[in-house]
XYZ file of C-alpha atoms in Angstrom:
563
model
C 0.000 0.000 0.000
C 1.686 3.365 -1.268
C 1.819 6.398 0.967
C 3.072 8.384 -1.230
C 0.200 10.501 -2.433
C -0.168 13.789 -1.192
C -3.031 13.352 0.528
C -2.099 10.841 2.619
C -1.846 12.653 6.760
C 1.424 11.357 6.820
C 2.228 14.349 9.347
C -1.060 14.168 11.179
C -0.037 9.738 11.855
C 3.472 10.519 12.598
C 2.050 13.439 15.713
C -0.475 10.435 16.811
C 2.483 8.037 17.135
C 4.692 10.337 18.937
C 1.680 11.323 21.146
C 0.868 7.593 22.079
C 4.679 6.535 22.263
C 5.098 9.403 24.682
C 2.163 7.996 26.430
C 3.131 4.914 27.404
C 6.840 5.854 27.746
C 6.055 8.466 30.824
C 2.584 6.693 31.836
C 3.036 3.259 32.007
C 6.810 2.214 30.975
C 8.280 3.112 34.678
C 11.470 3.060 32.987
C 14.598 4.912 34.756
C 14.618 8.854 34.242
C 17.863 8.507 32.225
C 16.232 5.843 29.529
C 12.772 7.743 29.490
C 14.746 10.881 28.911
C 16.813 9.149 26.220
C 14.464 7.844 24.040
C 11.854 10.747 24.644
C 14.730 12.828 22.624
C 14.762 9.766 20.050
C 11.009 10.212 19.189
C 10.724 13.732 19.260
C 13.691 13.878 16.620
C 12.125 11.780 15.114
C 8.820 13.346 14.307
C 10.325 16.335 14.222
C 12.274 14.423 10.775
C 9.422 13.092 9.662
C 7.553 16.059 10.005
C 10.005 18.380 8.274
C 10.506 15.535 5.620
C 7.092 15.847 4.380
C 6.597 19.086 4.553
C 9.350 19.855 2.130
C 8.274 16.780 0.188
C 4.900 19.092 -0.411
C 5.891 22.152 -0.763
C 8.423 20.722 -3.697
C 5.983 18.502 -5.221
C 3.331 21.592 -5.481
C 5.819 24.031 -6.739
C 6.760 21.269 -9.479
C 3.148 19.835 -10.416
C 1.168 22.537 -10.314
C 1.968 23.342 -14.308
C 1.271 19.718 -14.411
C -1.735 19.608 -12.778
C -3.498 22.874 -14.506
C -2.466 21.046 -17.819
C -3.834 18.407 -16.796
C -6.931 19.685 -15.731
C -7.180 21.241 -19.067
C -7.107 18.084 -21.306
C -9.246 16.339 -18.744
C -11.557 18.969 -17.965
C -14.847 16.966 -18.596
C -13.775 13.936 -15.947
C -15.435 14.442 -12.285
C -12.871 13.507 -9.254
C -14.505 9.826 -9.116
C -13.705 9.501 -12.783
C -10.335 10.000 -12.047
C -10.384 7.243 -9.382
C -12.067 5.034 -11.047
C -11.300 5.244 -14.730
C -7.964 3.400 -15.669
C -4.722 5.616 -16.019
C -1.746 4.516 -18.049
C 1.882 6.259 -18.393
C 2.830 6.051 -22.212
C 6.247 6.489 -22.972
C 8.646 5.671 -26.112
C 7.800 5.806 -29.431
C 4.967 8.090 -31.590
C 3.761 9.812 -28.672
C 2.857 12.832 -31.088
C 0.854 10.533 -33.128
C -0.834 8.976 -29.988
C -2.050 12.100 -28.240
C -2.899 14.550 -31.291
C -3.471 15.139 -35.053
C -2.478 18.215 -35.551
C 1.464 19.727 -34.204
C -0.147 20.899 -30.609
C 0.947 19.302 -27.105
C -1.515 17.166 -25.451
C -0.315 15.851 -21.727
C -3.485 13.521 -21.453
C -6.188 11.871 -23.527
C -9.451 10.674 -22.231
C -9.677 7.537 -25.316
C -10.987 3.734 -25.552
C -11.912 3.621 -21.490
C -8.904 5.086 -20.276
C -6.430 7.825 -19.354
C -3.308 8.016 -21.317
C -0.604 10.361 -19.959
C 2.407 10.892 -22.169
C 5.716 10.561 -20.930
C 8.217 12.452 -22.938
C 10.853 12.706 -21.382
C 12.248 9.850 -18.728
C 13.367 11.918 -15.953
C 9.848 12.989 -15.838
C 8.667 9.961 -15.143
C 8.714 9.608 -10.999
C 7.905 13.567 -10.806
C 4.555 12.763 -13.530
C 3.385 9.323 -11.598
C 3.673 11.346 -8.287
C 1.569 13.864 -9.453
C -0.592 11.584 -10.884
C -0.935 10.499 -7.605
C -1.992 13.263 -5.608
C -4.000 14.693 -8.750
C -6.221 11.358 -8.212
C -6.371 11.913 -4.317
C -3.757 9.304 -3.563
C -3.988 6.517 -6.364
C -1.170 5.596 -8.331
C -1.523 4.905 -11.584
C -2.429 1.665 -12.795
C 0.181 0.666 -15.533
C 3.287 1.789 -17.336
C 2.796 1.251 -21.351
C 5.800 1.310 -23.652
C 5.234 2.270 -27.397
C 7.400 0.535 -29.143
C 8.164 1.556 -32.909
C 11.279 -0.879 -34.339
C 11.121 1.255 -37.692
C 12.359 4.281 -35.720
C 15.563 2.625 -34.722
C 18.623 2.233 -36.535
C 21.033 1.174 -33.952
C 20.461 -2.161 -32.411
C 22.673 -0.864 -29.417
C 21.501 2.271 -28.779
C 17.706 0.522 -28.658
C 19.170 -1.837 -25.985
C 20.349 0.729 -24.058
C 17.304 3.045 -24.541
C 15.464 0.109 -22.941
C 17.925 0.013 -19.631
C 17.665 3.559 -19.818
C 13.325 3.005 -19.252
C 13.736 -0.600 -16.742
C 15.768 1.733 -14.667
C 13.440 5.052 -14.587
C 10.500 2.409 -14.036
C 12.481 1.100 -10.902
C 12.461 5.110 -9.684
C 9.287 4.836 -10.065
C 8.228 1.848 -7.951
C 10.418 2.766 -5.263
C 8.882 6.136 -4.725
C 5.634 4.980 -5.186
C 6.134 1.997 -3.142
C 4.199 -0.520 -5.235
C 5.391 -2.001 -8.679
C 2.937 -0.916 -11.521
C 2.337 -3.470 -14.114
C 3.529 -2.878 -17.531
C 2.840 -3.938 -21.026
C 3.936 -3.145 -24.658
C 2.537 -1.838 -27.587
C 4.324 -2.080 -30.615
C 3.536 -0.310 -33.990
C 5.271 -1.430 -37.263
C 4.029 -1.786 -40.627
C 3.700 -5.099 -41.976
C 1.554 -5.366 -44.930
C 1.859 -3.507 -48.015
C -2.083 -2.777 -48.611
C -4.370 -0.178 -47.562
C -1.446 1.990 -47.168
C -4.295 5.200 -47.477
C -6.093 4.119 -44.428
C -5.882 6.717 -41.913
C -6.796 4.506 -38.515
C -6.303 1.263 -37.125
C -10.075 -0.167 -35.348
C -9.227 -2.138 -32.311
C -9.383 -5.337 -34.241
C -6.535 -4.875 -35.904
C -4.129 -5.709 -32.644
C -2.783 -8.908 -32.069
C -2.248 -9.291 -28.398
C -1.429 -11.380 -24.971
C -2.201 -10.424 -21.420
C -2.463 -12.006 -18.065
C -3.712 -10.981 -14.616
C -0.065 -12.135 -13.344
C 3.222 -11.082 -14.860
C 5.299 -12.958 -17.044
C 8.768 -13.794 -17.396
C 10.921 -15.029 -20.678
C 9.667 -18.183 -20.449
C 5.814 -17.897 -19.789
C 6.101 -14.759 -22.033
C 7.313 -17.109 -24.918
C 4.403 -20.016 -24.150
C 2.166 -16.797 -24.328
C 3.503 -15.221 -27.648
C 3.587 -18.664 -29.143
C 0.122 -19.740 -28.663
C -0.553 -16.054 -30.450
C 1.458 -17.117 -33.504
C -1.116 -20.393 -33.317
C -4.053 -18.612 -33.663
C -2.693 -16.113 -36.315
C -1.651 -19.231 -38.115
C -5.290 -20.915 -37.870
C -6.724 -17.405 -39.389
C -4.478 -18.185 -42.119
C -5.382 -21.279 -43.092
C -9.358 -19.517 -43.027
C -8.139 -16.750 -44.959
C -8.136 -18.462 -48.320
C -5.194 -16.857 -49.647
C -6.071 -13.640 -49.191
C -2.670 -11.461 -49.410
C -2.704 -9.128 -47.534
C -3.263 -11.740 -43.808
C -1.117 -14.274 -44.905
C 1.917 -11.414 -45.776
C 0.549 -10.316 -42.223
C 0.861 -13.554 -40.879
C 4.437 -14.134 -42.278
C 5.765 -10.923 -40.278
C 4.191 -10.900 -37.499
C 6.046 -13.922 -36.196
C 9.343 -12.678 -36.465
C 8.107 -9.274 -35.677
C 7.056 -10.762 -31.828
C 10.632 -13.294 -31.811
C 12.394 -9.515 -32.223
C 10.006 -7.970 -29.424
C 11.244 -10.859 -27.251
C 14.904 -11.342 -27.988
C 15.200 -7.574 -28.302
C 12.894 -5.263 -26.101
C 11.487 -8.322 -23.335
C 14.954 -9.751 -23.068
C 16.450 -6.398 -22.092
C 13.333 -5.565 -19.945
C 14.011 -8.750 -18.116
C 17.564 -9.110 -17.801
C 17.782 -11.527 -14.769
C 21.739 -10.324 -14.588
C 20.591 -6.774 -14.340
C 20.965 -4.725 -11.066
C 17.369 -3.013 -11.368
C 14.283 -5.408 -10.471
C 12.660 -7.055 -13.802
C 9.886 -5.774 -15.949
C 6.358 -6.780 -14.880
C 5.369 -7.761 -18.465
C 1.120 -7.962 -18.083
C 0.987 -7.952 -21.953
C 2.062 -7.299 -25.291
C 0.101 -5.933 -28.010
C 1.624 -5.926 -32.294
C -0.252 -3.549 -34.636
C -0.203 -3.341 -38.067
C 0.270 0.309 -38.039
C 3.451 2.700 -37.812
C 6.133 5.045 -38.831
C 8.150 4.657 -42.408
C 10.420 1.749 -42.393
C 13.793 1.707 -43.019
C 16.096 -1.199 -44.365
C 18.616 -0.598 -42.046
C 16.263 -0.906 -38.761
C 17.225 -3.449 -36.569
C 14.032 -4.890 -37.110
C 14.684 -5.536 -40.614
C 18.217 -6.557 -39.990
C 16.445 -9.557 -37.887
C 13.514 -9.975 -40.488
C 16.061 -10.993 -43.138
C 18.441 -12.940 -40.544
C 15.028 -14.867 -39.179
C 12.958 -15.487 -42.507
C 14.534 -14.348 -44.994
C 11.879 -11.983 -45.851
C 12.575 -8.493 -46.582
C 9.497 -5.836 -46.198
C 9.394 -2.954 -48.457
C 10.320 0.505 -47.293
C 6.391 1.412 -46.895
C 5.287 4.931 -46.057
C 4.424 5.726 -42.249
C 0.733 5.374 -41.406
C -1.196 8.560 -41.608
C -3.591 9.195 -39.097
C -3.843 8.976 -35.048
C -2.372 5.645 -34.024
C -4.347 4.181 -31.512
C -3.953 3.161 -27.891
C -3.733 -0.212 -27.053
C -6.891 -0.736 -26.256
C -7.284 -4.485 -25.590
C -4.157 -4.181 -23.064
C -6.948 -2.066 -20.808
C -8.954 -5.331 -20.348
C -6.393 -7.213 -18.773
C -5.364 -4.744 -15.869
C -4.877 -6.505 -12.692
C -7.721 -5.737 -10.260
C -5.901 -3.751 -7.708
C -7.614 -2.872 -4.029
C -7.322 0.897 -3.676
C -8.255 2.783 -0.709
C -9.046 6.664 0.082
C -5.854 8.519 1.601
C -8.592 9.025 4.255
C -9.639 5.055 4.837
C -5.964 4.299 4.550
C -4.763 6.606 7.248
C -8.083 5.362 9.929
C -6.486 1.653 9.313
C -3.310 2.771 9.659
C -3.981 4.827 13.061
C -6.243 1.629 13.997
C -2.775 -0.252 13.975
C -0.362 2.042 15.516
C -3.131 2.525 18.292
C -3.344 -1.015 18.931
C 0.233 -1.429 18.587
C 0.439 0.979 21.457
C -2.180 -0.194 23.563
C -0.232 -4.234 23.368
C 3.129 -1.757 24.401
C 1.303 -0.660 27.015
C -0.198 -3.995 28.253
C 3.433 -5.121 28.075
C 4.529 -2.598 30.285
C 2.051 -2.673 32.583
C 2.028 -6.402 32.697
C 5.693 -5.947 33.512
C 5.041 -3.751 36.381
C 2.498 -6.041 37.687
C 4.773 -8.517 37.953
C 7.501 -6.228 40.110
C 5.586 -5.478 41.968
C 3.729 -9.041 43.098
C 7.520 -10.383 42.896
C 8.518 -7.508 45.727
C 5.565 -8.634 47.427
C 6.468 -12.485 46.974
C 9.874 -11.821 48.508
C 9.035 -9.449 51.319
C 6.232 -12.710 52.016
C 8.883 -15.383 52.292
C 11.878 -13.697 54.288
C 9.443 -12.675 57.197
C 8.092 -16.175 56.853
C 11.958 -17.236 56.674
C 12.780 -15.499 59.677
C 12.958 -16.655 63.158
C 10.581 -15.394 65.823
C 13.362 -15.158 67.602
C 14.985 -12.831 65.462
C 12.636 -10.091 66.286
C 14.853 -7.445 65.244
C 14.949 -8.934 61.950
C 11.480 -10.298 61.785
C 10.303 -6.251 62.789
C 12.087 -5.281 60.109
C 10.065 -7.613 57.771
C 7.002 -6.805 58.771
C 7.724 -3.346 57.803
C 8.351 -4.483 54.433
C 5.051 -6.409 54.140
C 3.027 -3.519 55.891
C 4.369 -0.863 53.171
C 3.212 -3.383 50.287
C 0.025 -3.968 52.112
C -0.243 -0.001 52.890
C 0.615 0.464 48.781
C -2.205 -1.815 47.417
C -5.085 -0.807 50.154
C -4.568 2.724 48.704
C -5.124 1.573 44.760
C -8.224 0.504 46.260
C -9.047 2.918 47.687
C -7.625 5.916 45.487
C -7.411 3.901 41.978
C -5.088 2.157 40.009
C -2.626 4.121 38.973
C -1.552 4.097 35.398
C 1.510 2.263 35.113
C 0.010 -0.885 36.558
C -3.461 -1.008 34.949
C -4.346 -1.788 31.478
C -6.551 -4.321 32.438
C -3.475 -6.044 34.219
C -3.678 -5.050 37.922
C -2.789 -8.355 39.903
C -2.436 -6.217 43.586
C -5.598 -7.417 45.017
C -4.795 -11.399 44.964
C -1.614 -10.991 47.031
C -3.402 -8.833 49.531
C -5.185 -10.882 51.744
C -1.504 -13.231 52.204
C -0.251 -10.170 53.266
C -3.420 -9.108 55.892
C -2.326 -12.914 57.118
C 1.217 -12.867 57.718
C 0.833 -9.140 59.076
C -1.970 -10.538 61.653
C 0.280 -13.348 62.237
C 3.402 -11.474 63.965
C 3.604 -12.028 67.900
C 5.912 -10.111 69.620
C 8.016 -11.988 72.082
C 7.394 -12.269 75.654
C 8.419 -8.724 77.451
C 11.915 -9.374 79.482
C 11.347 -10.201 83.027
C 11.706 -7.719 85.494
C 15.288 -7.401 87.419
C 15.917 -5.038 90.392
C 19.983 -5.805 91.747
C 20.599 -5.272 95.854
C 24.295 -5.105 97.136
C 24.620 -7.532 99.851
C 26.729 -4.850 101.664
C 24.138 -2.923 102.259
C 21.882 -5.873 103.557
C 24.229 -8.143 105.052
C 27.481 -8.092 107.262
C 30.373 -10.017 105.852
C 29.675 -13.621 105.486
C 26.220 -13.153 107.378
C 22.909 -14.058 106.314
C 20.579 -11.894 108.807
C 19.373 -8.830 107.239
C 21.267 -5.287 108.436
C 19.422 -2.681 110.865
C 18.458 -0.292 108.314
C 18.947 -2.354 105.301
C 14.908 -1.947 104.968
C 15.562 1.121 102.874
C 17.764 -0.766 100.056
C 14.443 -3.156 100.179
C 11.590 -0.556 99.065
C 12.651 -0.149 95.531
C 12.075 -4.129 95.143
C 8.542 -3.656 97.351
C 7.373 -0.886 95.085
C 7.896 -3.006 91.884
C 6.487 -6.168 93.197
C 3.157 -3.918 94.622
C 2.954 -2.528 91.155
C 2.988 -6.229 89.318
C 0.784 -8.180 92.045
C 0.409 -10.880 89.096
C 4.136 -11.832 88.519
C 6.007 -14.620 90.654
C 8.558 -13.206 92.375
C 12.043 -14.965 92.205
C 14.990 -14.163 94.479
C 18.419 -15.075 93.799
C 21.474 -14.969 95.751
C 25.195 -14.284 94.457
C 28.221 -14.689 96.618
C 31.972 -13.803 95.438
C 34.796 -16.203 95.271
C 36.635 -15.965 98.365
C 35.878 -19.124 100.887
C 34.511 -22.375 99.586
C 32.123 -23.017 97.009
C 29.944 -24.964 99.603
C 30.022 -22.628 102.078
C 29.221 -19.593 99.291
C 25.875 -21.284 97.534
C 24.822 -21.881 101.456
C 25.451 -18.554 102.073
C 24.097 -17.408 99.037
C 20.329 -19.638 99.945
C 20.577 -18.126 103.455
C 20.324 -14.515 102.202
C 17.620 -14.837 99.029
C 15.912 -16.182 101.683
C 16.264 -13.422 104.717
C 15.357 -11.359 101.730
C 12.359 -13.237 100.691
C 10.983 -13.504 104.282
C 11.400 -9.519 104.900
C 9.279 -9.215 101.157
C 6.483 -11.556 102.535
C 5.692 -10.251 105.609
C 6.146 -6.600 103.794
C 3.978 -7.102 100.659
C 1.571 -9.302 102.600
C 1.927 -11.989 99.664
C 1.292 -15.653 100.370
C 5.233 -17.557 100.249
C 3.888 -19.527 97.627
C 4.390 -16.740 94.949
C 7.753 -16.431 95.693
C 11.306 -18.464 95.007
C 14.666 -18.434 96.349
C 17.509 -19.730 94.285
C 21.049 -19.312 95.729
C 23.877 -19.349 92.702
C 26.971 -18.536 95.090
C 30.207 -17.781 92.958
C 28.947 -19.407 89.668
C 27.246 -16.691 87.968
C 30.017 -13.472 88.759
C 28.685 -10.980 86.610
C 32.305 -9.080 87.290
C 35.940 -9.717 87.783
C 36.710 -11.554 91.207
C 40.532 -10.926 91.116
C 39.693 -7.382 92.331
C 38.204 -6.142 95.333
C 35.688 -3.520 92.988
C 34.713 -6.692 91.043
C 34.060 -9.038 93.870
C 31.886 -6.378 95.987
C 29.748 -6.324 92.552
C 29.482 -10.565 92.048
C 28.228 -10.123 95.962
C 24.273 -9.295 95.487
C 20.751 -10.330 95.403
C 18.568 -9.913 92.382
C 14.433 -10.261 92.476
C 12.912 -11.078 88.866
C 9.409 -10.774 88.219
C 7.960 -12.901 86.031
C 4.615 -13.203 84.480
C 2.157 -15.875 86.344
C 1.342 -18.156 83.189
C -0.552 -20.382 85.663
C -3.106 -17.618 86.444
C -3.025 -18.146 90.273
């Protein structure tokens, strides 16, 4: 499908697809600033390319057609803008192209003749410029077919034909590439080859003797064509009853098509040349043309071939017709409005964008239930006795679960929707782990009591006085009447270990007794445990150390048995 007509919104698609590209690049991509930033630049060059590109492209191909187009108007002037779609129109260029488009010595550009539009192509550099504006003259159509008049009387060097014809493959490639689609082509060739009726000023459509085909042919299917034309020509023969003037017909003809093969299809479809091939459609031989000469190549192949050698007749006098039954055979080729073209074309870059998008956001689902995922399994991973750990795990999974309560409560947000929000299946794993989470049992409570200040050296009976040391341990346990109350004793190193841990039971229990009869607590809800030197909580090789290993310590401890 060509964009190359002027109508096409080439601009208008090019600002859509920068628009959406932006789009999903800032609104659903989450890329990284630098690589959003980077190809942001990247776009907007190049629209801002494309943009520019065209622009020029019109402005140029105005300035340059508009002669073109009024002429054009001009020799077309009774044909409606439909008519123009719709009615065939074929580039002619080569040989006769006076005689083609006009009687008399003035300039015709097109003819409306025989069911079609013939444009002459004079000159081949203005072939690519003409089928362009062609194109935007018929509101973004191309033409439909590139004919090549072929007149082997005209020609007197076989050479400079040959290269005549490289000269046209390669201005027909020009063409092709700028209009982006290859236009079929076909051949008309005008040469007298009977001697009679030399006064007759037309040719009637009958008169051509022609192949086409809905496909293009090569060489060889060209030749299979060509020869079941001679067949038929030969079978008219045979009917004709010896009438002169078709069998002397008949008798050039055939080497009249061998030369149009070996000479002009050859050439046209050179498979060593570096241009693409001809798109032969069809060939069509008249019995019509300019004055032959003897030294043509034409007749320089007539004599090699047959033998034969045609008379120098006088050119034909008249109009030469188009090639009428070549129109019939056109390929049927589906041709939409600029204006349909560019809606299908937007259709596709839109949904092109919207699959980007669902990429993208499809991608960001998935981050996003993968940070989720992992934040899941290392609290599950951790210990509970970890807690500092384990915290810090929970306040992973309570920022995710934070982070998808409020897209449902605010909205999705862009980057992860696109029909591909995921969020609200992981949620309720997280609500369980979260709810899950039991902080570990508080630390027991610990209050310390130097033994000097209760207890004379190596004694176990409480101090006069020592009371006061006691009240901070009587105001905790008043102020935790649910927690068992343990008392320890601790000793230093000096004397025996035996004599210490007795020591040491002796004075948690002095201590004990003075806390029972203080707190008016029943014994039961309290324990003595004497440790003597085997817990030293200091160094007993100095005095400072030993007076700190010599102490009592009450722990508080939650009643699990509810008594």
């Amino acid at each position: 499908m060509s964009n190359s007509g002027l109508a096409y919104p080439l601009r208008s698609l090019s600002l859509f697809a920068a628009v959406l590209a932006l789009f999903v690049l800032w609104g659903i991509a989450d890329l990284p600033l630098a690589w959003a930033g980077l190809i942001t630049a990247a776009i907007l060059v190049s629209t801002a390319w494309v943009v520019l590109a065209r622009s020029m492209l019109i402005r140029r191909m105005v300035q340059r057609g508009d002669a073109v187009l009024q002429t054009l108007n001009a020799d077309t002037a009774d044909l409606t803008g439909n008519t123009r779609t719709n009615m065939p129109l074929l580039l002619i260029m080569g040989d006769g192209l006076p005689l083609l488009f006009s009687d008399d010595k003035s300039k015709v550009l097109a003819s409306v003749r025989d069911g079609a539009i013939w444009v002459r192509v004079d000159h081949l550099k203005d072939l690519a410029p003409l089928a362009l504006t062609l194109t935007r003259w018929r509101q973004g159509k191309s033409p439909d077919a590139l004919v090549l008049s072929l007149a082997p009387a005209v020609h007197a060097d076989q050479a400079a034909l040959i290269q005549e014809l490289r000269l046209i493959r390669q201005s027909c490639n020009d063409v092709w590439r700028k209009l982006g689609t290859r236009l079929p082509g076909y051949l008309a060739v005008y040469q007298r080859m009977t001697p009679l009726n030399s006064e007759k000023q037309d040719a009637t459509p009958a008169d051509w003797h022609s192949v086409s085909s809905d496909v293009a042919l090569d060489v060889h299917t060209a030749a299979v064509a060509f020869e079941a034309l001679m067949l038929a020509e030969e079978s008219c023969t045979q009917r004709a009853h010896g009438q002169k003037e078709i069998v002397w017909r008949t008798s050039s003809l055939y080497p009249l098509i061998q030369w149009t093969r070996d000479t002009a299809l050859s050439t046209l479809q050179d498979p060593h040349s570096a241009e693409s091939p001809w798109p032969l459609h069809g060939a069509a031989w008249i019995d019509l043309g300019p004055h032959s000469s003897a030294r043509s190549p034409w007749q320089h192949h007539l004599r090699h071939s047959s033998g034969l050698s045609v008379p120098a007749y006088p050119a034909s006098t008249g109009r030469w017709p188009f090639p009428r039954p070549l129109i019939t055979a056109l390929p049927r080729r589906l041709w939409l409005s600029p204006a349909v073209r560019a809606c299908a074309h937007a259709v596709v870059i839109l949904a092109a964008a919207w699959a980007l998008a669902s990429w993208c956001a499809a991608r960001n689902n998935h981050k996003l239930l993968a940070q989720a995922e992992q934040d899941l399994a290392r609290f599950v991973r951790t210990p509970a006795a970890n807690d500092a750990a384990r915290r810090d795990a929970l306040k992973a999974l309570t920022a995710d679960r934070d982070r998808l309560e409020r897209y449902q409560r605010t909205g999705i947000p862009l980057h992860l929707s696109v029909g591909m929000y995921r969020g609200a299946t992981v949620l309720p794993l997280l609500d369980t782990a979260i709810a899950s989470y039991q902080p570990p049992a508080p630390p027991p409570l610990i209050v310390t009591l130097d033994s000097m200040s209760l207890f004379a050296s190596g004694q176990a009976s409480l101090k006069p006085g020592s009371t006061r040391a006691l009240v901070a341990a009587l105001d905790l346990i008043k102020a935790n009447p649910g927690k068992h109350i343990l008392v320890a004793g601790h000793t230093d190193n000096v004397g025996s270990t035996a004599s210490n841990l007795r020591l040491s039971i002796l004075r948690a229990s002095a201590v004990r007794d003075w806390l029972t009869e203080a707190a008016g607590l029943a014994s039961s809800r309290f324990a003595i445990q004497g440790y003597g030197d085997s817990r030293p909580i200091a160094d007993n090789q100095t005095e400072d150390g030993r007076a700190i290993n010599r102490r009592v310590e009450i722990t508080l401890v939650p009643d699990l048995s509810g008594a």
